[in-house]
PDB file of C-alpha atoms in Angstrom:
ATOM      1  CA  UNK Q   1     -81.505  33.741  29.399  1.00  0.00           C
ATOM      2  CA  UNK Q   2     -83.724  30.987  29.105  1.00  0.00           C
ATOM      3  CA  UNK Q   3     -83.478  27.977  26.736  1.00  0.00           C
ATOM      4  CA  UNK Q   4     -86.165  25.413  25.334  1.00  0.00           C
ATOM      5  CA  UNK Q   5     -84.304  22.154  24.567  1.00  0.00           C
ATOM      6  CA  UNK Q   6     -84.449  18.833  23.158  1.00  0.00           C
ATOM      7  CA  UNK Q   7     -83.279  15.742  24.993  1.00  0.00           C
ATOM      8  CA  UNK Q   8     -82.445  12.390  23.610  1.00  0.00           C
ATOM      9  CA  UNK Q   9     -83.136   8.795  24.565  1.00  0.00           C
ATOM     10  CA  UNK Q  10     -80.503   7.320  26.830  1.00  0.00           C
ATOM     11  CA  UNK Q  11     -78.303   5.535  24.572  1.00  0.00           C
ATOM     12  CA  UNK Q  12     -78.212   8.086  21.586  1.00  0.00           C
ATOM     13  CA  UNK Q  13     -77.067  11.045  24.992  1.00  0.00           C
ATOM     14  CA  UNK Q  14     -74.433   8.731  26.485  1.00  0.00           C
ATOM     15  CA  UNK Q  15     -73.118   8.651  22.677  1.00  0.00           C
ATOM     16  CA  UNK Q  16     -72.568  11.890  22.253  1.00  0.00           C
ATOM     17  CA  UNK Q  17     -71.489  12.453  25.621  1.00  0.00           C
ATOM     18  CA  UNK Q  18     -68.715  10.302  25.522  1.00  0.00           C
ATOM     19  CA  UNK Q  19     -68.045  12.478  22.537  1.00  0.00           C
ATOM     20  CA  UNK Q  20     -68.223  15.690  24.197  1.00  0.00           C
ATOM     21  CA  UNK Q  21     -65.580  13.856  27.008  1.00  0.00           C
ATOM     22  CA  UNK Q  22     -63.068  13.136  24.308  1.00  0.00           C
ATOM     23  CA  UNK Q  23     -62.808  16.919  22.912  1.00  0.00           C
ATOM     24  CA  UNK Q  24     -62.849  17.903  26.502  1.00  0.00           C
ATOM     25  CA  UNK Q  25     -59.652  15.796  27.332  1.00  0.00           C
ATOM     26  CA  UNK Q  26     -57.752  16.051  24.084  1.00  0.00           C
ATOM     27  CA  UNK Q  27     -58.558  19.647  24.017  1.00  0.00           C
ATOM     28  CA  UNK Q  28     -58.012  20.611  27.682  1.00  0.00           C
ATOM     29  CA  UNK Q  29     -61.238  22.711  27.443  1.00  0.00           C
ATOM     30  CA  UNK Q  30     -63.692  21.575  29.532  1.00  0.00           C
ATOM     31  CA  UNK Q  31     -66.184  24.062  29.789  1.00  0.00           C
ATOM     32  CA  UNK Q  32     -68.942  21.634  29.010  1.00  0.00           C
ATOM     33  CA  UNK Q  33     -68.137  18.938  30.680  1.00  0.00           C
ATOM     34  CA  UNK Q  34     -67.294  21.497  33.891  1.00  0.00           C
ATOM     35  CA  UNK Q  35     -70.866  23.541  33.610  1.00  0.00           C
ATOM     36  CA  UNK Q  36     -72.260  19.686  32.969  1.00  0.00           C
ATOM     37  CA  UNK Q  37     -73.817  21.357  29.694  1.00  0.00           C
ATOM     38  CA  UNK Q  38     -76.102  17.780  28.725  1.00  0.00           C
ATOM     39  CA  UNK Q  39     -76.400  16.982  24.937  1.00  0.00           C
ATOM     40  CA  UNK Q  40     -78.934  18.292  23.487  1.00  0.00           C
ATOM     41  CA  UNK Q  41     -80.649  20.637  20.876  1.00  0.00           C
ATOM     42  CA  UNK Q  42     -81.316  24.267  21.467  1.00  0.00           C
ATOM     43  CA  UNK Q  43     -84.880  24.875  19.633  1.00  0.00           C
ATOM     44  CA  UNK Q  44     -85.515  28.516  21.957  1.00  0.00           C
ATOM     45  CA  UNK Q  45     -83.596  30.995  23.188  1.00  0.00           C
ATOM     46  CA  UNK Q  46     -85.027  34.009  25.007  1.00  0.00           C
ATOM     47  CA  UNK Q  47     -85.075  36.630  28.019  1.00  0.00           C
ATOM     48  CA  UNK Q  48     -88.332  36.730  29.746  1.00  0.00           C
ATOM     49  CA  UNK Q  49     -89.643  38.151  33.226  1.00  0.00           C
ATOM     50  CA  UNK Q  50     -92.386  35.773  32.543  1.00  0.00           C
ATOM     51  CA  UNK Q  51     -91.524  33.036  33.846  1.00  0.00           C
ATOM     52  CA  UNK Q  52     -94.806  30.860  34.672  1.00  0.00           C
ATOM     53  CA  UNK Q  53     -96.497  32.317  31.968  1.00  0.00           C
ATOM     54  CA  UNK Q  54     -94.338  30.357  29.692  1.00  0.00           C
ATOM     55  CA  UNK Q  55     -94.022  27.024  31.664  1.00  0.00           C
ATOM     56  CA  UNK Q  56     -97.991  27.278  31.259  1.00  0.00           C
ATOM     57  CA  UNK Q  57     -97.754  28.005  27.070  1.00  0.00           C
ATOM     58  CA  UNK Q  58     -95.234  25.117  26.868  1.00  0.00           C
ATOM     59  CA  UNK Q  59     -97.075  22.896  28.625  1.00  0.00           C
ATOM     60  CA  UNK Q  60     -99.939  23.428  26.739  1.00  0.00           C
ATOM     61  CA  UNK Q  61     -97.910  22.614  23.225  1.00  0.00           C
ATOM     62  CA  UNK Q  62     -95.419  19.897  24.339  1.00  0.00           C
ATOM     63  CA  UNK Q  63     -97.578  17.819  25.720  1.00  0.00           C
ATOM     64  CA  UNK Q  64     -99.295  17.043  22.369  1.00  0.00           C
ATOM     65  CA  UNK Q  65     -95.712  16.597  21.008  1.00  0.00           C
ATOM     66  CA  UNK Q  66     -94.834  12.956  20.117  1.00  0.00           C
ATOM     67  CA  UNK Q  67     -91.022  11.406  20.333  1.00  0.00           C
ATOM     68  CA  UNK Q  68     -89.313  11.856  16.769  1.00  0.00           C
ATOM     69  CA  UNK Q  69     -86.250  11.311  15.188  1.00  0.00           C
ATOM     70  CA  UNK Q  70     -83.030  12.984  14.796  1.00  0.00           C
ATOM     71  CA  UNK Q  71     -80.109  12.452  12.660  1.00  0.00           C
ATOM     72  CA  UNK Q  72     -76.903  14.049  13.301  1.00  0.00           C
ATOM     73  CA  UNK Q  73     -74.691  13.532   9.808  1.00  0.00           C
ATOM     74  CA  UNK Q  74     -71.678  16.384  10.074  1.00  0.00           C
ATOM     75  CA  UNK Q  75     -69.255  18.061  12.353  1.00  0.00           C
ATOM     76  CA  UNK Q  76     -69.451  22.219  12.362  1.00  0.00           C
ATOM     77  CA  UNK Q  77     -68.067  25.434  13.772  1.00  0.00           C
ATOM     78  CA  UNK Q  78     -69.328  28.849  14.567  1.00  0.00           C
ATOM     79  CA  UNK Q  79     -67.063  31.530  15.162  1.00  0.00           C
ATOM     80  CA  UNK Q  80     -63.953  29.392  15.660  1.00  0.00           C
ATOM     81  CA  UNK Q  81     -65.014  28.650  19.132  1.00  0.00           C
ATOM     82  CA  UNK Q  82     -67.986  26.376  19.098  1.00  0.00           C
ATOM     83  CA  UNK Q  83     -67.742  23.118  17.653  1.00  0.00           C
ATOM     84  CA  UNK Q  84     -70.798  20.985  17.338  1.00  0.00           C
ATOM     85  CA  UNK Q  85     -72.670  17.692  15.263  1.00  0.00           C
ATOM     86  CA  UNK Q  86     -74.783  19.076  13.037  1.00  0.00           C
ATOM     87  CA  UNK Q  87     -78.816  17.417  12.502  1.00  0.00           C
ATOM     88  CA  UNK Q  88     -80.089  17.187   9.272  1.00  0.00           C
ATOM     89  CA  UNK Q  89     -83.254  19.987   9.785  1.00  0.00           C
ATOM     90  CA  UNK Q  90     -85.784  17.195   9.137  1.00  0.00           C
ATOM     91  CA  UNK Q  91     -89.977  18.125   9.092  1.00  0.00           C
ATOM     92  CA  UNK Q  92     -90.101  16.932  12.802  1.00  0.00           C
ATOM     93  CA  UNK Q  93     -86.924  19.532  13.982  1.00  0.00           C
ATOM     94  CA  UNK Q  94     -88.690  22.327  11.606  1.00  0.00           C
ATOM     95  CA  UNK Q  95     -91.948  22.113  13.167  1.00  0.00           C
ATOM     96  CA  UNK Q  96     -90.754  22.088  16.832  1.00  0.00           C
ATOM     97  CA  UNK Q  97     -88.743  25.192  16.052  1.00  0.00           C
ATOM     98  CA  UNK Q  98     -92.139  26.916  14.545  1.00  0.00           C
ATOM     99  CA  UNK Q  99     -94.481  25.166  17.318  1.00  0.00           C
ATOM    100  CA  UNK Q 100     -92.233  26.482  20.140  1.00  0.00           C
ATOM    101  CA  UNK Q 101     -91.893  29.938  18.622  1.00  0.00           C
ATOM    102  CA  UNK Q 102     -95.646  30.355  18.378  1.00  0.00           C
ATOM    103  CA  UNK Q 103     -96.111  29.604  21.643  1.00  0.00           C
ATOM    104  CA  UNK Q 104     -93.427  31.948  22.914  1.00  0.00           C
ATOM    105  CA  UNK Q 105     -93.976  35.126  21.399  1.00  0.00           C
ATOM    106  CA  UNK Q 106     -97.352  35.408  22.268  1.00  0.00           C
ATOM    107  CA  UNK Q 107     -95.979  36.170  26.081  1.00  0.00           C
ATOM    108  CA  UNK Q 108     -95.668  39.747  26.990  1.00  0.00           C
ATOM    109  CA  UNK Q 109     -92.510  41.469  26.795  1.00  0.00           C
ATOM    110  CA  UNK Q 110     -90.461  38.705  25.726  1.00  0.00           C
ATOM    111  CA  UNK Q 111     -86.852  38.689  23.568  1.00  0.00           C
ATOM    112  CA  UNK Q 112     -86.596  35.902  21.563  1.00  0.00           C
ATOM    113  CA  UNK Q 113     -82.754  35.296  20.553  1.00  0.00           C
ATOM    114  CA  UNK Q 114     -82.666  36.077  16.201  1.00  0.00           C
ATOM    115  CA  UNK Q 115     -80.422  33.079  16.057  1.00  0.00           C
ATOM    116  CA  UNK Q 116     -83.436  30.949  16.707  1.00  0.00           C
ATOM    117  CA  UNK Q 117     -85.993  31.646  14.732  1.00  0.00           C
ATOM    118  CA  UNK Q 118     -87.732  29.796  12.431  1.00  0.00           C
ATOM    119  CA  UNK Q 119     -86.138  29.920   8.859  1.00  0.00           C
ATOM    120  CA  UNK Q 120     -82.892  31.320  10.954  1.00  0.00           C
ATOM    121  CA  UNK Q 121     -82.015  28.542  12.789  1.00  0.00           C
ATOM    122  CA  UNK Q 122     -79.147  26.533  12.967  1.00  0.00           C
ATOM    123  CA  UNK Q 123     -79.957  23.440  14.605  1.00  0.00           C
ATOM    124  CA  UNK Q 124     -77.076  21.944  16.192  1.00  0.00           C
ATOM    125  CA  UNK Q 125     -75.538  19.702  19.433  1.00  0.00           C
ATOM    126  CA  UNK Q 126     -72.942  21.860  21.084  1.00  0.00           C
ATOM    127  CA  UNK Q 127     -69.596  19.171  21.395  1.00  0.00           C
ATOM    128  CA  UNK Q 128     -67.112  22.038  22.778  1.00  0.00           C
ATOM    129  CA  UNK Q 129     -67.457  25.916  23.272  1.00  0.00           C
ATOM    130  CA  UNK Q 130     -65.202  28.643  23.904  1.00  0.00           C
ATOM    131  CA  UNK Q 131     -62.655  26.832  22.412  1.00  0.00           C
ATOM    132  CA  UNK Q 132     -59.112  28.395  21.367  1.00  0.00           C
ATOM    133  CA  UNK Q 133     -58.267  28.015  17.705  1.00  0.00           C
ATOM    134  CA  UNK Q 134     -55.738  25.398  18.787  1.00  0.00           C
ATOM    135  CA  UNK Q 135     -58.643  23.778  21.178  1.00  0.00           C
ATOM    136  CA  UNK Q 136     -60.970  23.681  17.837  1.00  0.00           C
ATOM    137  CA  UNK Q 137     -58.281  21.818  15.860  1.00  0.00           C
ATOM    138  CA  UNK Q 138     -57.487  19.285  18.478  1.00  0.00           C
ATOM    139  CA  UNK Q 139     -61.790  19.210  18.851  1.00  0.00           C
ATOM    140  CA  UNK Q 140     -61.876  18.639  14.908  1.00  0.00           C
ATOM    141  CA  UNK Q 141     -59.308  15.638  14.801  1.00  0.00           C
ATOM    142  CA  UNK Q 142     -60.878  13.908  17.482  1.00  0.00           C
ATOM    143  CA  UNK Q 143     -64.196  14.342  16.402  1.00  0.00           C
ATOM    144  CA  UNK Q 144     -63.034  12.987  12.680  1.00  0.00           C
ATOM    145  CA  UNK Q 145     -61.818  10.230  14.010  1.00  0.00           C
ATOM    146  CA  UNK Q 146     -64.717   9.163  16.316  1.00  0.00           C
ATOM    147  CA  UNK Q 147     -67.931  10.450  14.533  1.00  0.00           C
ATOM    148  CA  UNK Q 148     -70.045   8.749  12.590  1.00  0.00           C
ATOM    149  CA  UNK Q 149     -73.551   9.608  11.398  1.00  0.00           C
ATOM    150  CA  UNK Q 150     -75.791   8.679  14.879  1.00  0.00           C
ATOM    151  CA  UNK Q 151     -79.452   8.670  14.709  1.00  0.00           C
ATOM    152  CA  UNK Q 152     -81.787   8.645  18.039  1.00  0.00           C
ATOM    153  CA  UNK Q 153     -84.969   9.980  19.595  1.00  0.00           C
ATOM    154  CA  UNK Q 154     -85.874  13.243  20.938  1.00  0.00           C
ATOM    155  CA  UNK Q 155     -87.556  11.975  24.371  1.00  0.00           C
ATOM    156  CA  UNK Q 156     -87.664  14.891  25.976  1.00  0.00           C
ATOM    157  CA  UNK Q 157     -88.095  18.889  26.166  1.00  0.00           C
ATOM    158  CA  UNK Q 158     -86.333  21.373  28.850  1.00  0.00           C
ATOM    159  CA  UNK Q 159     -86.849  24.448  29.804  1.00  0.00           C
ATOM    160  CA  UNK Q 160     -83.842  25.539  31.347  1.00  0.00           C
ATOM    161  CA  UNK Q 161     -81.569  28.938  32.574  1.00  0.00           C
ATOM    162  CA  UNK Q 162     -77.910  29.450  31.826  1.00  0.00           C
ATOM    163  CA  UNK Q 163     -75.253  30.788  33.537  1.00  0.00           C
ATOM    164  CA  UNK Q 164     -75.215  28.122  34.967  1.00  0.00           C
ATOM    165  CA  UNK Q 165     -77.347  26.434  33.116  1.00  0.00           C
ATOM    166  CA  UNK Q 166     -79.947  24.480  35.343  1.00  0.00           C
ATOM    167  CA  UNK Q 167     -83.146  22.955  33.573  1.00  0.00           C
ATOM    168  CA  UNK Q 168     -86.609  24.312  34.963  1.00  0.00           C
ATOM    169  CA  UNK Q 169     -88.628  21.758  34.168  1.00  0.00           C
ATOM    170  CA  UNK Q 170     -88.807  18.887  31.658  1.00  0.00           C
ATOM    171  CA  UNK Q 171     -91.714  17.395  29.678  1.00  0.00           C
ATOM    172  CA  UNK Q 172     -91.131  13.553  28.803  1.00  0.00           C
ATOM    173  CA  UNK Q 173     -92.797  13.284  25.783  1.00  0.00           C
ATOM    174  CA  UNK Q 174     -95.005   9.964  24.571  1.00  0.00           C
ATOM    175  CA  UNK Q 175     -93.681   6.962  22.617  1.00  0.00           C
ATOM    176  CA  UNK Q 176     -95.511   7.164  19.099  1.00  0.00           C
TER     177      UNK Q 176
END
Protein backbone atom coordinates (compact mmCIF):
# COMPACT_ATOMS: atom_id res chain seq x y z
CA UNK A 1 0.00 0.00 0.00
CA UNK A 2 1.24 3.23 -0.77
CA UNK A 3 0.30 6.59 0.84
CA UNK A 4 0.55 10.35 -0.40
CA UNK A 5 0.87 12.54 2.73
CA UNK A 6 0.98 15.88 4.10
CA UNK A 7 3.68 17.06 6.47
CA UNK A 8 3.65 20.02 8.73
CA UNK A 9 6.09 22.75 9.67
CA UNK A 10 8.26 21.86 12.63
CA UNK A 11 6.58 23.39 15.45
CA UNK A 12 2.85 22.63 14.48
CA UNK A 13 4.50 18.30 14.11
CA UNK A 14 6.32 18.42 17.46
CA UNK A 15 2.71 19.63 18.77
CA UNK A 16 0.92 17.00 17.85
CA UNK A 17 3.52 14.63 18.48
CA UNK A 18 3.82 15.26 21.92
CA UNK A 19 0.14 14.57 21.64
CA UNK A 20 0.36 11.34 20.02
CA UNK A 21 3.16 10.49 23.12
CA UNK A 22 0.59 11.24 25.76
CA UNK A 23 -2.24 8.72 24.36
CA UNK A 24 0.59 6.37 23.80
CA UNK A 25 1.63 6.39 27.58
CA UNK A 26 -1.72 6.85 29.25
CA UNK A 27 -3.10 4.33 26.94
CA UNK A 28 -0.30 1.72 26.91
CA UNK A 29 -0.81 1.45 23.10
CA UNK A 30 1.96 2.44 21.34
CA UNK A 31 1.61 1.35 18.01
CA UNK A 32 2.38 4.75 16.62
CA UNK A 33 4.83 5.84 18.49
CA UNK A 34 6.53 2.04 18.04
CA UNK A 35 6.07 1.98 13.94
CA UNK A 36 7.30 5.91 14.41
CA UNK A 37 3.96 6.65 12.36
CA UNK A 38 4.94 10.87 11.91
CA UNK A 39 1.92 13.30 12.09
CA UNK A 40 0.53 13.92 9.28
CA UNK A 41 -2.46 13.90 6.77
CA UNK A 42 -3.29 11.01 4.56
CA UNK A 43 -4.56 12.78 1.14
CA UNK A 44 -3.85 9.10 -1.10
CA UNK A 45 -4.09 5.79 -0.50
CA UNK A 46 -3.43 3.16 -3.16
CA UNK A 47 -1.79 -0.25 -4.44
CA UNK A 48 0.29 0.23 -7.45
CA UNK A 49 3.06 -1.91 -9.34
CA UNK A 50 3.89 1.41 -10.74
CA UNK A 51 6.02 2.67 -8.79
CA UNK A 52 8.22 5.38 -10.79
CA UNK A 53 5.50 6.10 -12.88
CA UNK A 54 3.88 7.79 -10.02
CA UNK A 55 6.95 9.46 -8.32
CA UNK A 56 7.17 11.05 -11.98
CA UNK A 57 3.08 12.22 -11.98
CA UNK A 58 3.63 13.59 -8.44
CA UNK A 59 6.43 15.34 -9.16
CA UNK A 60 5.03 16.91 -11.91
CA UNK A 61 1.85 18.29 -9.64
CA UNK A 62 3.52 18.96 -6.24
CA UNK A 63 5.98 20.89 -7.29
CA UNK A 64 3.59 23.69 -8.40
CA UNK A 65 1.93 23.19 -4.96
CA UNK A 66 2.45 26.14 -2.54
CA UNK A 67 2.61 25.74 1.56
CA UNK A 68 -1.07 26.26 2.98
CA UNK A 69 -2.80 26.15 6.01
CA UNK A 70 -4.39 23.67 8.17
CA UNK A 71 -6.60 23.86 11.08
CA UNK A 72 -7.23 20.99 13.23
CA UNK A 73 -10.54 22.05 15.54
CA UNK A 74 -11.99 18.43 16.97
CA UNK A 75 -11.05 15.09 18.35
CA UNK A 76 -12.70 11.84 16.33
CA UNK A 77 -12.98 8.09 16.12
CA UNK A 78 -13.44 5.52 13.46
CA UNK A 79 -14.39 2.19 14.29
CA UNK A 80 -13.62 2.42 18.01
CA UNK A 81 -10.02 1.91 17.30
CA UNK A 82 -8.60 4.95 15.64
CA UNK A 83 -8.62 8.09 17.34
CA UNK A 84 -7.50 11.18 15.54
CA UNK A 85 -7.69 15.49 15.37
CA UNK A 86 -9.88 16.23 12.92
CA UNK A 87 -8.99 19.43 10.05
CA UNK A 88 -11.57 21.56 9.09
CA UNK A 89 -11.69 20.38 5.01
CA UNK A 90 -10.70 23.92 3.99
CA UNK A 91 -10.38 24.90 -0.18
CA UNK A 92 -6.55 24.27 0.14
CA UNK A 93 -7.10 20.38 1.81
CA UNK A 94 -10.06 19.91 -0.95
CA UNK A 95 -8.01 20.71 -3.82
CA UNK A 96 -4.92 18.63 -2.83
CA UNK A 97 -7.23 15.67 -2.38
CA UNK A 98 -8.69 16.34 -6.14
CA UNK A 99 -5.08 17.47 -7.54
CA UNK A 100 -3.48 14.26 -6.18
CA UNK A 101 -6.31 12.02 -7.36
CA UNK A 102 -6.04 13.32 -10.91
CA UNK A 103 -2.72 12.67 -11.08
CA UNK A 104 -3.01 9.14 -9.74
CA UNK A 105 -5.56 7.49 -11.59
CA UNK A 106 -4.31 8.26 -14.77
CA UNK A 107 -1.44 5.40 -13.97
CA UNK A 108 -2.13 2.02 -15.29
CA UNK A 109 -3.56 -0.56 -13.21
CA UNK A 110 -3.75 1.29 -10.13
CA UNK A 111 -6.31 0.79 -6.83
CA UNK A 112 -7.02 3.80 -5.32
CA UNK A 113 -8.35 3.17 -1.58
CA UNK A 114 -12.58 4.43 -1.73
CA UNK A 115 -11.89 5.98 1.61
CA UNK A 116 -9.91 8.62 -0.17
CA UNK A 117 -11.52 9.98 -2.72
CA UNK A 118 -12.53 13.18 -3.41
CA UNK A 119 -16.06 14.01 -1.94
CA UNK A 120 -15.31 10.65 0.30
CA UNK A 121 -12.69 11.70 2.26
CA UNK A 122 -12.22 12.07 5.72
CA UNK A 123 -9.35 14.14 6.32
CA UNK A 124 -7.82 13.47 9.52
CA UNK A 125 -4.27 13.21 11.81
CA UNK A 126 -4.12 9.70 13.14
CA UNK A 127 -3.33 10.35 17.32
CA UNK A 128 -3.69 6.44 18.25
CA UNK A 129 -4.77 3.26 16.21
CA UNK A 130 -5.70 -0.12 17.01
CA UNK A 131 -6.75 0.95 20.14
CA UNK A 132 -8.94 -1.28 22.65
CA UNK A 133 -12.21 0.30 23.67
CA UNK A 134 -10.62 0.89 27.07
CA UNK A 135 -7.31 2.31 25.11
CA UNK A 136 -9.86 4.81 23.16
CA UNK A 137 -11.35 6.08 26.44
CA UNK A 138 -8.11 6.63 28.20
CA UNK A 139 -6.99 8.27 24.37
CA UNK A 140 -10.28 10.50 24.64
CA UNK A 141 -9.61 11.91 28.27
CA UNK A 142 -6.22 12.75 27.56
CA UNK A 143 -6.79 14.22 24.42
CA UNK A 144 -9.78 16.48 26.16
CA UNK A 145 -7.68 17.60 28.43
CA UNK A 146 -4.67 18.62 26.24
CA UNK A 147 -6.23 19.68 22.84
CA UNK A 148 -6.91 22.76 21.74
CA UNK A 149 -7.72 24.02 18.25
CA UNK A 150 -3.83 24.14 16.56
CA UNK A 151 -3.34 25.71 13.29
CA UNK A 152 0.06 25.21 11.12
CA UNK A 153 1.47 24.74 7.63
CA UNK A 154 1.51 21.91 5.35
CA UNK A 155 5.40 22.09 4.31
CA UNK A 156 5.67 19.09 2.89
CA UNK A 157 4.29 15.99 0.73
CA UNK A 158 5.38 12.10 1.14
CA UNK A 159 5.07 9.43 -0.70
CA UNK A 160 5.49 6.65 1.48
CA UNK A 161 4.81 2.47 1.98
CA UNK A 162 3.29 0.90 5.06
CA UNK A 163 3.82 -2.01 6.81
CA UNK A 164 6.18 -0.52 7.98
CA UNK A 165 5.58 2.51 6.86
CA UNK A 166 8.82 4.15 5.33
CA UNK A 167 8.42 7.45 3.18
CA UNK A 168 9.71 7.16 -0.56
CA UNK A 169 10.39 10.37 -1.22
CA UNK A 170 9.34 13.85 -0.05
CA UNK A 171 8.68 17.10 -1.95
CA UNK A 172 9.35 20.32 0.29
CA UNK A 173 7.05 22.55 -1.00
CA UNK A 174 7.69 26.64 -1.49
CA UNK A 175 6.93 29.36 1.08
CA UNK A 176 4.01 31.50 -0.56
Amino acid sequence: MYLVSLYFDDKTARKIQGLINKVSVVSGNDFMTNNNVPPHITIAAFQSDEEDKVIELLDKRIKDIDRGEIIWASIGVFKSSVIFLAPVLNEYLHNLSVNIYEGISSVENISISKFYLPFNWMPHTTIGKKLTKEELMLAFQELEKNFTTLSGLVTKIALSKTNPYEDIIVWHLDKK
